[in-house]
Amino acid sequence: MRSVLEKLGIGEEAAGAFDGEWRGSGAVIEKFSPIDGKLLARVRSAS
């Protein structure tokens, strides 16, 4: 799954709000694979 995200240009931590450009200054939300429980990415929420 990590390789799919990398092909899309999504790093391990991504901004989670868009208003013409990607932003995020809130808490970090970790997303895990339901298949094996491995960390997929961290998304910084909007505040």
Tab-separated table of C-alpha atoms in Angstrom:
chain	number	residue	atom	x	y	z
A	1	MET	CA	0.000	0.000	0.000
A	2	ARG	CA	2.863	2.363	0.804
A	3	SER	CA	4.084	2.134	-2.819
A	4	VAL	CA	0.642	3.182	-4.110
A	5	LEU	CA	0.656	6.263	-1.873
A	6	GLU	CA	4.214	7.122	-2.939
A	7	LYS	CA	3.187	6.963	-6.612
A	8	LEU	CA	0.457	9.494	-5.800
A	9	GLY	CA	3.008	11.786	-4.157
A	10	ILE	CA	1.632	11.201	-0.663
A	11	GLY	CA	4.362	11.099	1.981
A	12	GLU	CA	4.193	9.631	5.476
A	13	GLU	CA	2.676	12.870	6.778
A	14	ALA	CA	0.230	14.829	4.655
A	15	ALA	CA	-1.821	17.972	5.130
A	16	GLY	CA	-5.518	17.199	5.447
A	17	ALA	CA	-7.180	20.449	4.355
A	18	PHE	CA	-7.305	22.135	0.950
A	19	ASP	CA	-8.248	25.754	0.198
A	20	GLY	CA	-6.345	26.292	-3.013
A	21	GLU	CA	-3.251	24.715	-1.474
A	22	TRP	CA	-2.726	21.860	0.959
A	23	ARG	CA	-2.635	22.927	4.597
A	24	GLY	CA	-2.937	21.467	8.048
A	25	SER	CA	-1.974	22.805	11.445
A	26	GLY	CA	-4.111	20.700	13.760
A	27	ALA	CA	-3.584	17.359	15.418
A	28	VAL	CA	-1.973	14.487	13.530
A	29	ILE	CA	-4.298	11.576	12.759
A	30	GLU	CA	-2.600	8.234	12.119
A	31	LYS	CA	-4.142	5.873	9.570
A	32	PHE	CA	-3.458	2.146	9.788
A	33	SER	CA	-4.019	-0.643	7.289
A	34	PRO	CA	-7.026	-2.817	8.159
A	35	ILE	CA	-5.164	-5.733	6.592
A	36	ASP	CA	-2.011	-5.877	8.699
A	37	GLY	CA	-2.267	-2.966	11.136
A	38	LYS	CA	0.799	-1.182	9.724
A	39	LEU	CA	0.929	2.598	9.676
A	40	LEU	CA	-0.019	3.913	6.222
A	41	ALA	CA	0.209	7.659	6.765
A	42	ARG	CA	-0.200	10.535	9.149
A	43	VAL	CA	-2.682	13.253	8.189
A	44	ARG	CA	-2.469	16.683	9.777
A	45	SER	CA	-6.013	17.906	10.390
A	46	ALA	CA	-7.288	21.432	9.842
A	47	SER	CA	-7.703	23.546	12.936
